[in-house]
PDB file of C-alpha atoms in Angstrom:
ATOM      1  CA  MET A 155      -4.229  -9.776 -18.149  1.00 45.00           C
ATOM      2  CA  ALA A 156      -1.069  -9.944 -16.098  1.00 49.00           C
ATOM      3  CA  GLY A 157       2.086  -8.022 -16.595  1.00 50.00           C
ATOM      4  CA  SER A 158       3.591  -4.655 -16.116  1.00 48.00           C
ATOM      5  CA  GLY A 159       5.834  -4.755 -19.173  1.00 49.00           C
ATOM      6  CA  ALA A 160       5.848  -2.036 -21.792  1.00 49.00           C
ATOM      7  CA  ALA A 161       4.043  -4.303 -24.288  1.00 50.00           C
ATOM      8  CA  ALA A 162       1.139  -5.011 -21.919  1.00 60.00           C
ATOM      9  CA  VAL A 163      -2.111  -3.291 -22.897  1.00 74.00           C
ATOM     10  CA  ARG A 164      -3.760  -1.606 -19.949  1.00 79.00           C
ATOM     11  CA  ARG A 165      -7.524  -1.953 -20.087  1.00 85.00           C
ATOM     12  CA  TRP A 166      -8.385  -1.479 -16.405  1.00 85.00           C
ATOM     13  CA  GLN A 167      -9.257   2.036 -15.301  1.00 86.00           C
ATOM     14  CA  GLY A 168      -8.160   3.046 -11.815  1.00 87.00           C
ATOM     15  CA  PRO A 169      -9.923   5.284  -9.329  1.00 93.00           C
ATOM     16  CA  SER A 170      -9.767   9.062  -9.673  1.00 91.00           C
ATOM     17  CA  ALA A 171      -7.726  11.201  -7.303  1.00 89.00           C
ATOM     18  CA  ALA A 172     -10.889  11.942  -5.295  1.00 90.00           C
ATOM     19  CA  GLU A 173     -11.666   8.224  -5.076  1.00 94.00           C
ATOM     20  CA  ARG A 174      -8.085   7.427  -3.961  1.00 93.00           C
ATOM     21  CA  LEU A 175      -8.352  10.110  -1.296  1.00 92.00           C
ATOM     22  CA  GLY A 176     -11.605   8.499  -0.151  1.00 94.00           C
ATOM     23  CA  ILE A 177      -9.905   5.103   0.144  1.00 96.00           C
ATOM     24  CA  LEU A 178      -7.145   6.655   2.267  1.00 94.00           C
ATOM     25  CA  ARG A 179      -9.598   8.625   4.427  1.00 93.00           C
ATOM     26  CA  ARG A 180     -11.817   5.616   5.153  1.00 95.00           C
ATOM     27  CA  ALA A 181      -8.844   3.452   6.166  1.00 96.00           C
ATOM     28  CA  SER A 182      -7.510   3.070   9.675  1.00 97.00           C
ATOM     29  CA  SER A 183      -5.103   0.190   9.028  1.00 98.00           C
ATOM     30  CA  ILE A 184      -2.645  -0.779   6.306  1.00 98.00           C
ATOM     31  CA  ALA A 185      -0.917  -4.126   5.887  1.00 98.00           C
ATOM     32  CA  ILE A 186       2.273  -4.002   3.828  1.00 98.00           C
ATOM     33  CA  VAL A 187       2.635  -7.357   2.066  1.00 98.00           C
ATOM     34  CA  GLY A 188       6.207  -7.994   1.011  1.00 97.00           C
ATOM     35  CA  ALA A 189       7.557  -5.603   3.623  1.00 97.00           C
ATOM     36  CA  SER A 190      11.325  -5.622   3.988  1.00 96.00           C
ATOM     37  CA  SER A 191      13.723  -4.809   6.805  1.00 94.00           C
ATOM     38  CA  ASN A 192      16.238  -3.595   4.187  1.00 94.00           C
ATOM     39  CA  PRO A 193      16.392   0.236   4.275  1.00 92.00           C
ATOM     40  CA  ALA A 194      17.191   0.265   0.545  1.00 92.00           C
ATOM     41  CA  ARG A 195      13.807  -1.282  -0.334  1.00 93.00           C
ATOM     42  CA  ALA A 196      10.768   0.827  -1.209  1.00 93.00           C
ATOM     43  CA  SER A 197       8.568  -1.069   1.268  1.00 95.00           C
ATOM     44  CA  TYR A 198      10.905  -0.050   4.114  1.00 95.00           C
ATOM     45  CA  PHE A 199      10.708   3.601   3.062  1.00 92.00           C
ATOM     46  CA  VAL A 200       6.899   3.450   2.812  1.00 94.00           C
ATOM     47  CA  GLY A 201       6.631   1.692   6.180  1.00 95.00           C
ATOM     48  CA  THR A 202       8.851   4.300   7.812  1.00 94.00           C
ATOM     49  CA  TYR A 203       6.724   7.100   6.382  1.00 91.00           C
ATOM     50  CA  LEU A 204       3.411   5.508   7.368  1.00 93.00           C
ATOM     51  CA  LEU A 205       4.586   4.894  10.943  1.00 94.00           C
ATOM     52  CA  SER A 206       5.891   8.439  11.386  1.00 90.00           C
ATOM     53  CA  SER A 207       3.592  10.615   9.297  1.00 87.00           C
ATOM     54  CA  SER A 208       0.197   8.959   8.980  1.00 88.00           C
ATOM     55  CA  PRO A 209      -2.677   8.032  11.287  1.00 90.00           C
ATOM     56  CA  TYR A 210      -2.742   4.390  10.177  1.00 95.00           C
ATOM     57  CA  GLU A 211      -2.145   1.291  12.228  1.00 97.00           C
ATOM     58  CA  VAL A 212       0.588  -0.391  10.155  1.00 98.00           C
ATOM     59  CA  PHE A 213       1.229  -4.131   9.914  1.00 98.00           C
ATOM     60  CA  PHE A 214       4.095  -5.843   8.119  1.00 98.00           C
ATOM     61  CA  VAL A 215       3.585  -9.121   6.264  1.00 98.00           C
ATOM     62  CA  ASN A 216       6.654 -11.155   5.358  1.00 98.00           C
ATOM     63  CA  PRO A 217       6.898 -14.878   6.190  1.00 96.00           C
ATOM     64  CA  ARG A 218      10.728 -14.671   6.278  1.00 96.00           C
ATOM     65  CA  ALA A 219      10.928 -11.853   8.837  1.00 96.00           C
ATOM     66  CA  ASP A 220      10.261 -11.780  12.558  1.00 97.00           C
ATOM     67  CA  GLU A 221      10.429  -8.012  12.938  1.00 97.00           C
ATOM     68  CA  ILE A 222      10.447  -4.965  10.659  1.00 97.00           C
ATOM     69  CA  LEU A 223      10.982  -1.398  11.909  1.00 96.00           C
ATOM     70  CA  GLY A 224      10.688  -2.614  15.484  1.00 95.00           C
ATOM     71  CA  ARG A 225       7.287  -4.190  14.864  1.00 97.00           C
ATOM     72  CA  ARG A 226       6.270  -7.811  14.615  1.00 97.00           C
ATOM     73  CA  ALA A 227       6.151  -9.199  11.085  1.00 98.00           C
ATOM     74  CA  TYR A 228       3.349 -11.618  10.237  1.00 98.00           C
ATOM     75  CA  ALA A 229       3.549 -14.591   7.901  1.00 98.00           C
ATOM     76  CA  SER A 230       0.262 -13.830   6.118  1.00 98.00           C
ATOM     77  CA  LEU A 231      -2.733 -11.516   6.107  1.00 98.00           C
ATOM     78  CA  ALA A 232      -4.707 -14.221   7.920  1.00 98.00           C
ATOM     79  CA  ASP A 233      -2.241 -14.008  10.827  1.00 98.00           C
ATOM     80  CA  LEU A 234      -2.876 -10.306  11.474  1.00 98.00           C
ATOM     81  CA  PRO A 235      -4.722  -9.350  14.683  1.00 97.00           C
ATOM     82  CA  VAL A 236      -7.096  -7.114  12.649  1.00 97.00           C
ATOM     83  CA  VAL A 237      -8.612  -7.065   9.185  1.00 98.00           C
ATOM     84  CA  PRO A 238      -6.569  -4.481   7.286  1.00 98.00           C
ATOM     85  CA  ASP A 239      -8.455  -1.775   5.453  1.00 98.00           C
ATOM     86  CA  ILE A 240      -5.732  -1.456   2.798  1.00 98.00           C
ATOM     87  CA  VAL A 241      -3.444  -4.248   1.621  1.00 98.00           C
ATOM     88  CA  ASP A 242      -0.404  -2.459   0.175  1.00 98.00           C
ATOM     89  CA  VAL A 243       1.538  -4.916  -1.977  1.00 98.00           C
ATOM     90  CA  PHE A 244       5.274  -5.081  -2.741  1.00 97.00           C
ATOM     91  CA  ARG A 245       5.478  -8.444  -4.516  1.00 96.00           C
ATOM     92  CA  ARG A 246       6.423  -9.850  -7.913  1.00 94.00           C
ATOM     93  CA  ASP A 247       3.834  -9.692 -10.667  1.00 93.00           C
ATOM     94  CA  GLU A 248       3.197 -13.438 -10.667  1.00 95.00           C
ATOM     95  CA  ASP A 249       2.363 -13.336  -6.916  1.00 97.00           C
ATOM     96  CA  LEU A 250      -0.269 -10.605  -7.196  1.00 97.00           C
ATOM     97  CA  PRO A 251      -3.353 -12.741  -8.001  1.00 98.00           C
ATOM     98  CA  ASP A 252      -2.717 -14.897  -4.919  1.00 98.00           C
ATOM     99  CA  VAL A 253      -2.264 -11.797  -2.752  1.00 98.00           C
ATOM    100  CA  ALA A 254      -5.559 -10.464  -4.153  1.00 98.00           C
ATOM    101  CA  ARG A 255      -7.280 -13.751  -3.232  1.00 98.00           C
ATOM    102  CA  GLU A 256      -5.821 -13.558   0.276  1.00 98.00           C
ATOM    103  CA  ALA A 257      -6.965  -9.932   0.663  1.00 98.00           C
ATOM    104  CA  VAL A 258     -10.501 -10.929  -0.373  1.00 98.00           C
ATOM    105  CA  ALA A 259     -10.447 -13.944   1.965  1.00 98.00           C
ATOM    106  CA  VAL A 260      -9.562 -11.867   5.033  1.00 98.00           C
ATOM    107  CA  GLY A 261     -12.133  -9.172   4.228  1.00 98.00           C
ATOM    108  CA  ALA A 262      -9.820  -6.260   3.407  1.00 98.00           C
ATOM    109  CA  LYS A 263     -11.426  -3.185   1.871  1.00 98.00           C
ATOM    110  CA  ALA A 264      -8.772  -2.235  -0.691  1.00 98.00           C
ATOM    111  CA  LEU A 265      -5.918  -3.769  -2.666  1.00 98.00           C
ATOM    112  CA  TRP A 266      -3.178  -1.246  -3.434  1.00 97.00           C
ATOM    113  CA  LEU A 267      -0.412  -2.248  -5.857  1.00 96.00           C
ATOM    114  CA  GLN A 268       2.709  -0.119  -5.702  1.00 93.00           C
ATOM    115  CA  LEU A 269       4.435   1.894  -8.407  1.00 91.00           C
ATOM    116  CA  GLY A 270       5.350  -0.380 -11.291  1.00 90.00           C
ATOM    117  CA  SER A 271       2.830  -3.056 -10.277  1.00 93.00           C
ATOM    118  CA  TRP A 272       0.026  -3.649 -12.730  1.00 93.00           C
ATOM    119  CA  ASN A 273      -1.892  -6.920 -12.806  1.00 95.00           C
ATOM    120  CA  GLU A 274      -5.388  -6.911 -14.268  1.00 95.00           C
ATOM    121  CA  GLU A 275      -6.060 -10.478 -13.085  1.00 96.00           C
ATOM    122  CA  ALA A 276      -5.354  -9.401  -9.493  1.00 97.00           C
ATOM    123  CA  ALA A 277      -7.547  -6.320  -9.971  1.00 97.00           C
ATOM    124  CA  ALA A 278     -10.436  -8.445 -11.261  1.00 97.00           C
ATOM    125  CA  ILE A 279     -10.117 -10.882  -8.348  1.00 98.00           C
ATOM    126  CA  ALA A 280     -10.123  -8.046  -5.829  1.00 98.00           C
ATOM    127  CA  GLU A 281     -12.986  -6.130  -7.459  1.00 97.00           C
ATOM    128  CA  GLU A 282     -15.108  -9.290  -7.749  1.00 98.00           C
ATOM    129  CA  GLY A 283     -14.468  -9.761  -4.018  1.00 98.00           C
ATOM    130  CA  GLY A 284     -15.765  -6.255  -3.286  1.00 97.00           C
ATOM    131  CA  LEU A 285     -12.425  -4.496  -2.772  1.00 97.00           C
ATOM    132  CA  ASP A 286     -11.401  -1.110  -4.108  1.00 97.00           C
ATOM    133  CA  VAL A 287      -8.287  -1.429  -6.269  1.00 98.00           C
ATOM    134  CA  VAL A 288      -5.421   0.969  -6.914  1.00 97.00           C
ATOM    135  CA  MET A 289      -2.525  -0.040  -9.160  1.00 96.00           C
ATOM    136  CA  ASP A 290       0.804   1.532 -10.071  1.00 93.00           C
ATOM    137  CA  ARG A 291       0.613   4.173  -7.325  1.00 93.00           C
ATOM    138  CA  CYS A 292       2.483   4.588  -4.050  1.00 92.00           C
ATOM    139  CA  VAL A 293       0.507   4.889  -0.804  1.00 93.00           C
ATOM    140  CA  LYS A 294       3.218   7.134   0.650  1.00 90.00           C
ATOM    141  CA  ILE A 295       3.228   9.491  -2.317  1.00 88.00           C
ATOM    142  CA  GLU A 296      -0.574   9.617  -2.490  1.00 90.00           C
ATOM    143  CA  HIS A 297      -0.959  10.213   1.263  1.00 87.00           C
ATOM    144  CA  ALA A 298       1.703  12.924   1.254  1.00 84.00           C
ATOM    145  CA  ARG A 299       0.220  14.529  -1.851  1.00 81.00           C
ATOM    146  CA  PHE A 300      -3.263  14.724  -0.349  1.00 82.00           C
ATOM    147  CA  HIS A 301      -1.986  15.937   3.006  1.00 72.00           C
ATOM    148  CA  GLY A 302       0.507  18.574   1.884  1.00 66.00           C
ATOM    149  CA  GLY A 303       3.637  16.526   2.468  1.00 57.00           C
ATOM    150  CA  LEU A 304       5.088  16.632  -1.036  1.00 50.00           C
ATOM    151  CA  HIS A 305       7.293  19.460  -2.134  1.00 44.00           C
ATOM    152  CA  LEU A 306       7.120  20.529  -5.758  1.00 40.00           C
ATOM    153  CA  ALA A 307      10.533  18.924  -6.236  1.00 38.00           C
ATOM    154  CA  GLY A 308       9.187  15.500  -5.271  1.00 42.00           C
ATOM    155  CA  PHE A 309       9.431  13.520  -2.085  1.00 46.00           C
ATOM    156  CA  ASP A 310      11.227  15.860   0.294  1.00 46.00           C
ATOM    157  CA  THR A 311       9.588  18.903   1.871  1.00 45.00           C
ATOM    158  CA  GLY A 312      12.978  20.117   3.111  1.00 47.00           C
ATOM    159  CA  VAL A 313      11.682  20.249   6.679  1.00 48.00           C
ATOM    160  CA  ILE A 314      13.320  18.116   9.334  1.00 48.00           C
ATOM    161  CA  SER A 315      11.259  17.724  12.471  1.00 50.00           C
ATOM    162  CA  SER A 316      10.681  15.204  15.225  1.00 53.00           C
ATOM    163  CA  LYS A 317       7.135  16.515  15.607  1.00 55.00           C
ATOM    164  CA  ARG A 318       4.489  14.162  14.260  1.00 59.00           C
ATOM    165  CA  GLN A 319       2.317  15.671  11.529  1.00 55.00           C
ATOM    166  CA  VAL A 320      -1.330  16.219  12.507  1.00 56.00           C
ATOM    167  CA  VAL A 321      -3.458  14.715   9.792  1.00 54.00           C
ATOM    168  CA  ALA A 322      -7.116  15.667   9.362  1.00 55.00           C
ATOM    169  CA  ARG A 323      -9.365  12.689   8.737  1.00 51.00           C
TER     170      ARG A 323
END
């Protein structure tokens, strides 16, 4: 079942918090599909966070971009120099099944659909291909939550520092 609309019935059950933490802990690389060089876009914010505050090797996938956040952008997952552990997706609902197929084809370990993204067809494709699946959750928020980076008020800890956070793995 596709769709993230209010009328869509959600039958798929996502991983528990402990299982999501396990997915993040096992990963060493994240590919952001649908990454944007526009600072107003959520993918830009997530990419900035992952580059500055996480241990992951981050790759940006956008066929219309050459560079995002000073890093090369790739046209597809197949073009990446490594197999990404997590494929973090910022794409329209109708594109999600094809992204799931591409993630399976390259041998990724997890498909992660961002806040507001829910596509049970994509989840089924990924799970049948052996991938862990997370939907309607933000990698940045989950990583920060598990690693003490979220303040009770939400996204901002109120601490400004140029020192990179040491993250236990």
